Amino acid sequence: MILLLQGVAWLLDPANWADSATPGLLSQLLGQLGITLASIVVAVVVAVPLGVLIGHTGRGRLVAIVASNAARALPTLGLFSVVVIALTLDPQWLAPVIPLALLGIPPLLAGTYAGIEAVDGQVVDAARAMGMTEWQVLLRVEIPLGAPLIVGGLRAAVLQTVATATLASFYGFTTIGNSILLGPDSNQYIPMIGGSLLVTVLALAIDGLFALLQRSSAPRGVSRGARRTTNAARGRFITSPAGTPISRGN
Amino acid sequence: MDWVWSHAGDLWSLVLTHVGLSVPPIVLGFVISVPLGYWASRSAAARAVLLTLGNVLYTIPSLAFILLVPVVLGFALLDAKNVLVALTVYAIAIMVRSAADAFASVSASVRESAVAQGFSPAQRFLRVELPLAGPVLLAGVRVVSVSTVSLATIGSLAGIDSLGNLFTDGFQRDFAVEIITGIVLVLALAAVFDVVLSLVGRLLLPWSRRTGRGRVRRSAPAAASVSEQVA
Amino acid sequence: MAIEFRHVSKTFPDGTTAVEDFSLSIPSHETTVLVGSSGCGKTTLLRMINRMVDPSSGSILIDGEDISGIPPVGLRRRIGYVMQNSGLLPHRTVADNVATVPMLTGVPKRKAREDALALLDRVGLDRGLAKRYPAQLSGGQQQRVGVARGLAVDPNILLMDEPFGAVDPIVRDELQQELLRLQGSLGKTVVFVTHDIDEAFLLGNQVVILQRGGRVAQVGSPKEILANPANDFVADFIGAKRGKRRLTAEAGASGDEVLLVDAAGYAAGVITAPGGRLELATAGSSPKSRSVSNKTDQAGDA
């Protein structure tokens, strides 16, 4: 417990945040967030349109399910190692982005597709019967109504990515993992504890932010009934730990 | 491939180590989660507290978790118990929700009729509710099993031996074959665990196969797999 | 805006035949009710009119124009559609829901909202509800909004798919009366689908009784059908030989009133019969032991 307090003290020492011979905590934090952001952008560009397509047409659901199953079993560390070694990438920052984006895609895909698919079929039918084009049905009905689950998928993907981004330090990229790995690598336990605390706080803070975002993403008018919807969704997805990314990295 | 055969002995012992690292959290997670999940299914307050706590614990990044366990519990830094504790906590975080949903899925009328027939609370739990919650519990354990096998590899970064050693070692030696071998072994192990669990399920829950084969087997794991990823 | 079905058939991709060789003329400015039990293809027929379903063969004409040549989206925007569970967009206010189609067709937002308020008046809803969301309304109110939305572009044709099927009997009664009142002033070509024969007889100028596969059992006015059921199926379906539609005159009421009882022996009402004789609106027939339908005030032959 003393060690834990020392870790906190280390975190609060401004000297540890400035760059010295090695990148300081600020650079590490920014590196972690930068890698996370880049990976999420890639994952969103790939997964959201695909998920929307699957949800809207109802085709390719099997692909989504198999992809998320496979992703759950795929060991992050292995994927990371093999991508960094096997691909010579230019620019270099793509090296962590590719495995992280690959890991972020399944939860996003599943969230998007489930969100679109969960929209009441009668409402979609009515929208079409009123004379909405397929695009209008998608943009004005399915996406706004599916937004909470889509944001839920994004939440899972971001949490997983920000946690896993720590591993990039092992491969020479600057993240909070720099501090954490000082422990096992060179017996510097205080930075290890401080870094572990920092990344934990970061994950919890992001999760909290997303909880708020997810609440506000429910379109007004359905937020009153949102609790009902959530419960219904739970009933459908029986064993889902809602709000928890299952295939986690670091 | 030559490398694989020449190191078959080492690989096999790593597989066994990995099994030793991942089986206890799966079993412990199940055993601890069933009563907690039952409690959560009976009380809205318990459900709120347990599921929120599970969510928070699950959000902690695993490398940080594994390294903070010895600091908090006073274990040695290189003790495999650190990984066991972290993985067990994750298992519980997933499994409690599964179990709560599993017990909630037992229809009230069945429970009522058990009460009316004179089952004692303990008999009712063991002979009615637990078996009926079985299919959903099984789906939950399968999810836990797959993710635990995969997650155990992170221990290698903290100096705890597992199949993850093949990733760190392969990376440092710039040797892709070793890494890929590791990935294949992890996937294979996860598949073996999954098959074992589903066989155990068939053995223990024969009625769920006979009466609702398509429904139970298709809906539960498939729906779970997608929704896992969804908040 | 007359609608014509010519030898229309529909087989779905899974092989079920919903409709087979269906032909019907639907006159304009009147209400035509398609009635039948579930699986008779009535909803499929309705949905063919705005091309939510395309027939496998045959053709559908609106004012002589084959609709298979009209792009579905444009066609749907000029046909009103009201469905059972209102189908309102849950994330839009009542006013925005009513204004949806006008806005799709390019009516400015402000104008569309003003029109929407006027429509709320029209369907008997308080303007104060305009800013509410559908989930905050009762079932009956939602259906009224659904009707207002169907009328928003002032369509000549209004399709109604069991619009009052999910509300309780008292509210249903109100909504039916409201629809009669509206139709009295608007004179739209209404095509109405229901499984409730009482609703069909109440609302329909023309009633189409359907059997499985969209086969027409009988077409006619409620009077014609009640007076002369075409076959046993129709007679059975409309309940002409049993239950509360089978009324018998019983002596016992005071003076010139004769008590009417239904087949179960429950009193259904009284009828004036000076000197024990029933006066018929149409000429001739014997006074004794005759059955009278209660719903339509129509005397029929026993």
Coordinates of N, CA and C in Angstrom, one line a residue, chain A residues 143-249:
Chain A
I143 N -30.2 5.3 -38.4 CA -28.9 5.7 -37.7 C -29.3 6.5 -36.4
P144 N -30.2 7.4 -36.4 CA -30.5 8.1 -35.2 C -31.0 7.2 -34.1
L145 N -31.9 6.3 -34.5 CA -32.5 5.4 -33.5 C -31.5 4.3 -33.1
G146 N -30.6 4.0 -33.9 CA -29.6 3.0 -33.5 C -28.4 3.6 -32.8
A147 N -28.4 4.9 -32.7 CA -27.2 5.6 -32.2 C -26.7 5.1 -30.8
P148 N -27.6 4.8 -29.9 CA -27.0 4.4 -28.6 C -26.2 3.1 -28.7
L149 N -26.6 2.1 -29.5 CA -25.9 0.9 -29.6 C -24.6 1.1 -30.4
I150 N -24.7 2.0 -31.4 CA -23.5 2.3 -32.2 C -22.5 3.0 -31.3
V151 N -22.9 4.0 -30.5 CA -21.9 4.6 -29.6 C -21.4 3.6 -28.6
G152 N -22.3 2.6 -28.2 CA -21.8 1.6 -27.3 C -20.7 0.8 -28.0
G153 N -20.8 0.5 -29.2 CA -19.8 -0.2 -29.9 C -18.5 0.6 -30.0
L154 N -18.7 1.9 -30.2 CA -17.5 2.8 -30.2 C -16.8 2.8 -28.9
R155 N -17.7 2.8 -27.8 CA -17.1 2.8 -26.5 C -16.3 1.6 -26.2
A156 N -16.8 0.4 -26.6 CA -16.1 -0.8 -26.4 C -14.8 -0.7 -27.2
A157 N -14.8 -0.3 -28.4 CA -13.6 -0.2 -29.3 C -12.6 0.7 -28.7
V158 N -13.0 1.9 -28.3 CA -12.1 2.9 -27.7 C -11.4 2.4 -26.5
L159 N -12.2 1.8 -25.6 CA -11.7 1.3 -24.3 C -10.6 0.2 -24.6
Q160 N -11.0 -0.7 -25.5 CA -10.0 -1.7 -25.8 C -8.8 -1.2 -26.4
T161 N -9.0 -0.2 -27.3 CA -7.8 0.3 -28.0 C -6.9 1.1 -27.0
V162 N -7.5 1.9 -26.2 CA -6.7 2.7 -25.3 C -5.9 1.9 -24.3
A163 N -6.5 0.8 -23.9 CA -5.8 -0.2 -23.0 C -4.7 -0.9 -23.8
T164 N -5.0 -1.3 -25.0 CA -4.1 -2.1 -25.7 C -2.9 -1.3 -26.2
A165 N -3.2 0.0 -26.4 CA -2.1 0.9 -27.0 C -0.9 0.9 -26.1
T166 N -1.1 0.6 -24.8 CA 0.0 0.5 -23.8 C 1.1 -0.5 -24.4
L167 N 0.6 -1.6 -25.0 CA 1.5 -2.6 -25.5 C 2.5 -2.0 -26.5
A168 N 2.2 -1.0 -27.2 CA 3.0 -0.4 -28.3 C 4.4 -0.1 -27.7
S169 N 4.5 0.2 -26.4 CA 5.8 0.5 -25.9 C 6.8 -0.6 -26.0
F170 N 6.3 -1.8 -25.9 CA 7.1 -3.0 -26.0 C 7.7 -3.0 -27.4
Y171 N 7.1 -2.4 -28.4 CA 7.6 -2.4 -29.8 C 8.3 -1.1 -30.1
G172 N 8.6 -0.3 -29.1 CA 9.4 0.9 -29.4 C 8.6 2.2 -29.6
F173 N 7.3 2.2 -29.4 CA 6.5 3.4 -29.6 C 6.3 4.0 -28.2
T174 N 6.1 5.3 -28.2 CA 6.0 6.0 -26.9 C 4.5 6.0 -26.4
T175 N 4.3 5.3 -25.3 CA 3.0 5.3 -24.7 C 3.2 5.2 -23.2
I176 N 2.2 5.2 -22.4 CA 2.3 5.1 -21.0 C 3.0 3.7 -20.6
G177 N 2.9 2.8 -21.6 CA 3.6 1.5 -21.4 C 5.1 1.7 -21.1
N178 N 5.7 2.8 -21.6 CA 7.1 3.1 -21.3 C 7.4 3.0 -19.8
S179 N 6.5 3.7 -19.0 CA 6.7 3.7 -17.6 C 6.4 2.3 -17.0
I180 N 5.3 1.7 -17.5 CA 4.8 0.5 -16.9 C 5.9 -0.6 -17.1
L181 N 6.5 -0.7 -18.3 CA 7.4 -1.8 -18.5 C 8.7 -1.6 -17.9
L182 N 9.0 -0.4 -17.3 CA 10.2 -0.2 -16.5 C 10.2 -1.2 -15.3
G183 N 9.0 -1.6 -14.8 CA 9.0 -2.5 -13.7 C 9.6 -3.9 -14.1
P184 N 8.9 -4.6 -15.0 CA 9.4 -5.9 -15.3 C 10.8 -5.9 -16.0
D185 N 11.1 -4.8 -16.7 CA 12.3 -4.8 -17.5 C 13.5 -4.3 -16.6
S186 N 13.3 -3.3 -15.7 CA 14.5 -2.9 -15.0 C 14.2 -2.6 -13.5
N187 N 13.2 -3.4 -13.0 CA 12.9 -3.3 -11.6 C 12.6 -1.9 -11.1
Q188 N 12.1 -1.0 -11.9 CA 11.7 0.3 -11.4 C 10.3 0.3 -11.1
Y189 N 9.9 -0.1 -9.8 CA 8.5 -0.3 -9.5 C 7.7 0.9 -9.4
I190 N 8.3 2.0 -8.9 CA 7.4 3.2 -8.7 C 6.8 3.7 -10.0
P191 N 7.7 3.9 -11.0 CA 7.1 4.3 -12.3 C 6.1 3.3 -12.8
M192 N 6.4 2.0 -12.6 CA 5.4 0.9 -13.1 C 4.1 1.1 -12.4
I193 N 4.1 1.4 -11.1 CA 2.8 1.5 -10.4 C 2.1 2.8 -10.8
G194 N 2.9 3.9 -10.9 CA 2.4 5.2 -11.4 C 1.7 5.1 -12.8
G195 N 2.5 4.4 -13.7 CA 2.0 4.3 -15.1 C 0.7 3.4 -15.1
S196 N 0.7 2.3 -14.3 CA -0.5 1.5 -14.3 C -1.7 2.2 -13.7
L197 N -1.4 3.1 -12.7 CA -2.5 3.9 -12.2 C -3.0 4.8 -13.2
L198 N -2.1 5.5 -13.9 CA -2.4 6.5 -14.9 C -3.3 5.9 -16.0
V199 N -2.9 4.7 -16.5 CA -3.6 4.1 -17.6 C -5.0 3.6 -17.1
T200 N -5.1 3.2 -15.9 CA -6.3 2.8 -15.3 C -7.3 4.0 -15.2
V201 N -6.8 5.1 -14.7 CA -7.6 6.3 -14.5 C -8.0 6.8 -15.9
L202 N -7.1 6.7 -16.9 CA -7.4 7.1 -18.2 C -8.6 6.3 -18.8
A203 N -8.5 5.0 -18.6 CA -9.6 4.1 -19.1 C -10.9 4.4 -18.5
L204 N -10.8 4.5 -17.1 CA -12.1 4.8 -16.4 C -12.7 6.1 -16.8
A205 N -11.8 7.1 -17.0 CA -12.3 8.5 -17.4 C -13.0 8.4 -18.8
I206 N -12.3 7.7 -19.7 CA -12.9 7.6 -21.0 C -14.2 6.9 -21.0
D207 N -14.2 5.8 -20.2 CA -15.5 5.0 -20.0 C -16.6 5.9 -19.5
G208 N -16.3 6.8 -18.5 CA -17.3 7.6 -17.9 C -17.8 8.6 -19.0
L209 N -16.8 9.2 -19.7 CA -17.2 10.1 -20.8 C -18.2 9.5 -21.8
F210 N -17.9 8.3 -22.1 CA -18.7 7.6 -23.1 C -20.1 7.2 -22.5
A211 N -20.1 7.0 -21.2 CA -21.4 6.7 -20.6 C -22.3 7.9 -20.7
L212 N -21.7 9.1 -20.6 CA -22.5 10.3 -20.7 C -22.9 10.5 -22.2
L213 N -21.9 10.3 -23.1 CA -22.2 10.4 -24.5 C -23.3 9.5 -25.0
Q214 N -23.2 8.3 -24.4 CA -24.2 7.3 -24.9 C -25.6 7.6 -24.4
R215 N -25.6 8.2 -23.2 CA -26.9 8.6 -22.7 C -27.5 9.8 -23.6
S216 N -26.6 10.7 -24.0 CA -27.1 11.8 -24.8 C -27.3 11.5 -26.2
S217 N -26.7 10.3 -26.7 CA -26.9 9.9 -28.1 C -28.3 9.3 -28.3
A218 N -28.9 8.9 -27.2 CA -30.3 8.4 -27.4 C -31.1 9.6 -27.9
P219 N -31.8 9.5 -29.0 CA -32.6 10.6 -29.5 C -33.6 11.0 -28.5
R220 N -33.9 12.3 -28.4 CA -34.9 12.7 -27.5 C -36.2 12.0 -27.9
G221 N -37.0 11.7 -27.0 CA -38.3 11.0 -27.4 C -38.1 9.5 -27.2
V222 N -36.9 9.0 -27.4 CA -36.8 7.6 -27.0 C -36.0 7.5 -25.7
S223 N -35.5 8.6 -25.2 CA -34.7 8.5 -24.0 C -35.6 8.1 -22.8
R224 N -36.9 8.5 -22.9 CA -37.8 8.2 -21.9 C -38.0 6.7 -21.9
G225 N -38.1 6.1 -23.1 CA -38.3 4.7 -23.2 C -37.0 3.9 -23.3
A226 N -35.9 4.7 -23.2 CA -34.6 4.1 -23.5 C -34.3 2.9 -22.5
R227 N -34.8 3.1 -21.3 CA -34.5 2.0 -20.3 C -35.2 0.7 -20.8
R228 N -36.4 0.9 -21.3 CA -37.1 -0.3 -21.8 C -36.3 -0.9 -22.9
T229 N -35.8 -0.1 -23.8 CA -35.1 -0.6 -25.0 C -33.9 -1.3 -24.5
T230 N -33.1 -0.7 -23.6 CA -31.9 -1.4 -23.1 C -32.2 -2.7 -22.5
N231 N -33.3 -2.8 -21.7 CA -33.6 -4.1 -21.2 C -34.0 -5.1 -22.2
A232 N -34.7 -4.6 -23.2 CA -35.1 -5.5 -24.3 C -33.8 -6.0 -25.0
A233 N -32.9 -5.1 -25.2 CA -31.7 -5.5 -25.8 C -30.9 -6.5 -25.0
R234 N -31.0 -6.3 -23.7 CA -30.3 -7.3 -22.8 C -31.0 -8.6 -22.9
G235 N -32.3 -8.6 -23.0 CA -33.0 -9.9 -23.1 C -32.5 -10.6 -24.4
R236 N -32.3 -9.9 -25.4 CA -31.9 -10.5 -26.7 C -30.5 -11.0 -26.6
F237 N -29.6 -10.1 -26.1 CA -28.2 -10.5 -26.0 C -27.9 -11.0 -24.6
I238 N -28.4 -12.2 -24.4 CA -28.5 -12.7 -23.1 C -27.3 -12.6 -22.2
T239 N -26.2 -13.0 -22.7 CA -25.0 -13.1 -21.8 C -24.1 -11.8 -22.0
S240 N -24.7 -10.8 -22.6 CA -23.8 -9.7 -22.8 C -23.5 -8.9 -21.6
P241 N -22.2 -8.7 -21.3 CA -21.9 -7.8 -20.2 C -21.9 -6.4 -20.9
A242 N -23.1 -5.8 -20.8 CA -23.2 -4.5 -21.5 C -22.2 -3.5 -21.1
G243 N -21.6 -2.9 -22.1 CA -20.7 -1.8 -21.7 C -19.3 -2.4 -21.5
T244 N -19.1 -3.7 -21.8 CA -17.8 -4.2 -21.6 C -17.3 -4.8 -22.8
P245 N -16.1 -4.3 -23.3 CA -15.5 -4.9 -24.4 C -15.0 -6.3 -24.1
I246 N -15.3 -7.3 -24.9 CA -14.9 -8.6 -24.4 C -13.5 -9.0 -24.9
S247 N -13.2 -8.7 -26.1 CA -11.9 -9.1 -26.6 C -11.0 -7.9 -26.2
R248 N -10.3 -8.1 -25.1 CA -9.5 -7.0 -24.6 C -8.1 -7.2 -25.0
G249 N -7.4 -6.1 -25.0 CA -6.0 -6.2 -25.3 C -5.2 -6.2 -24.0

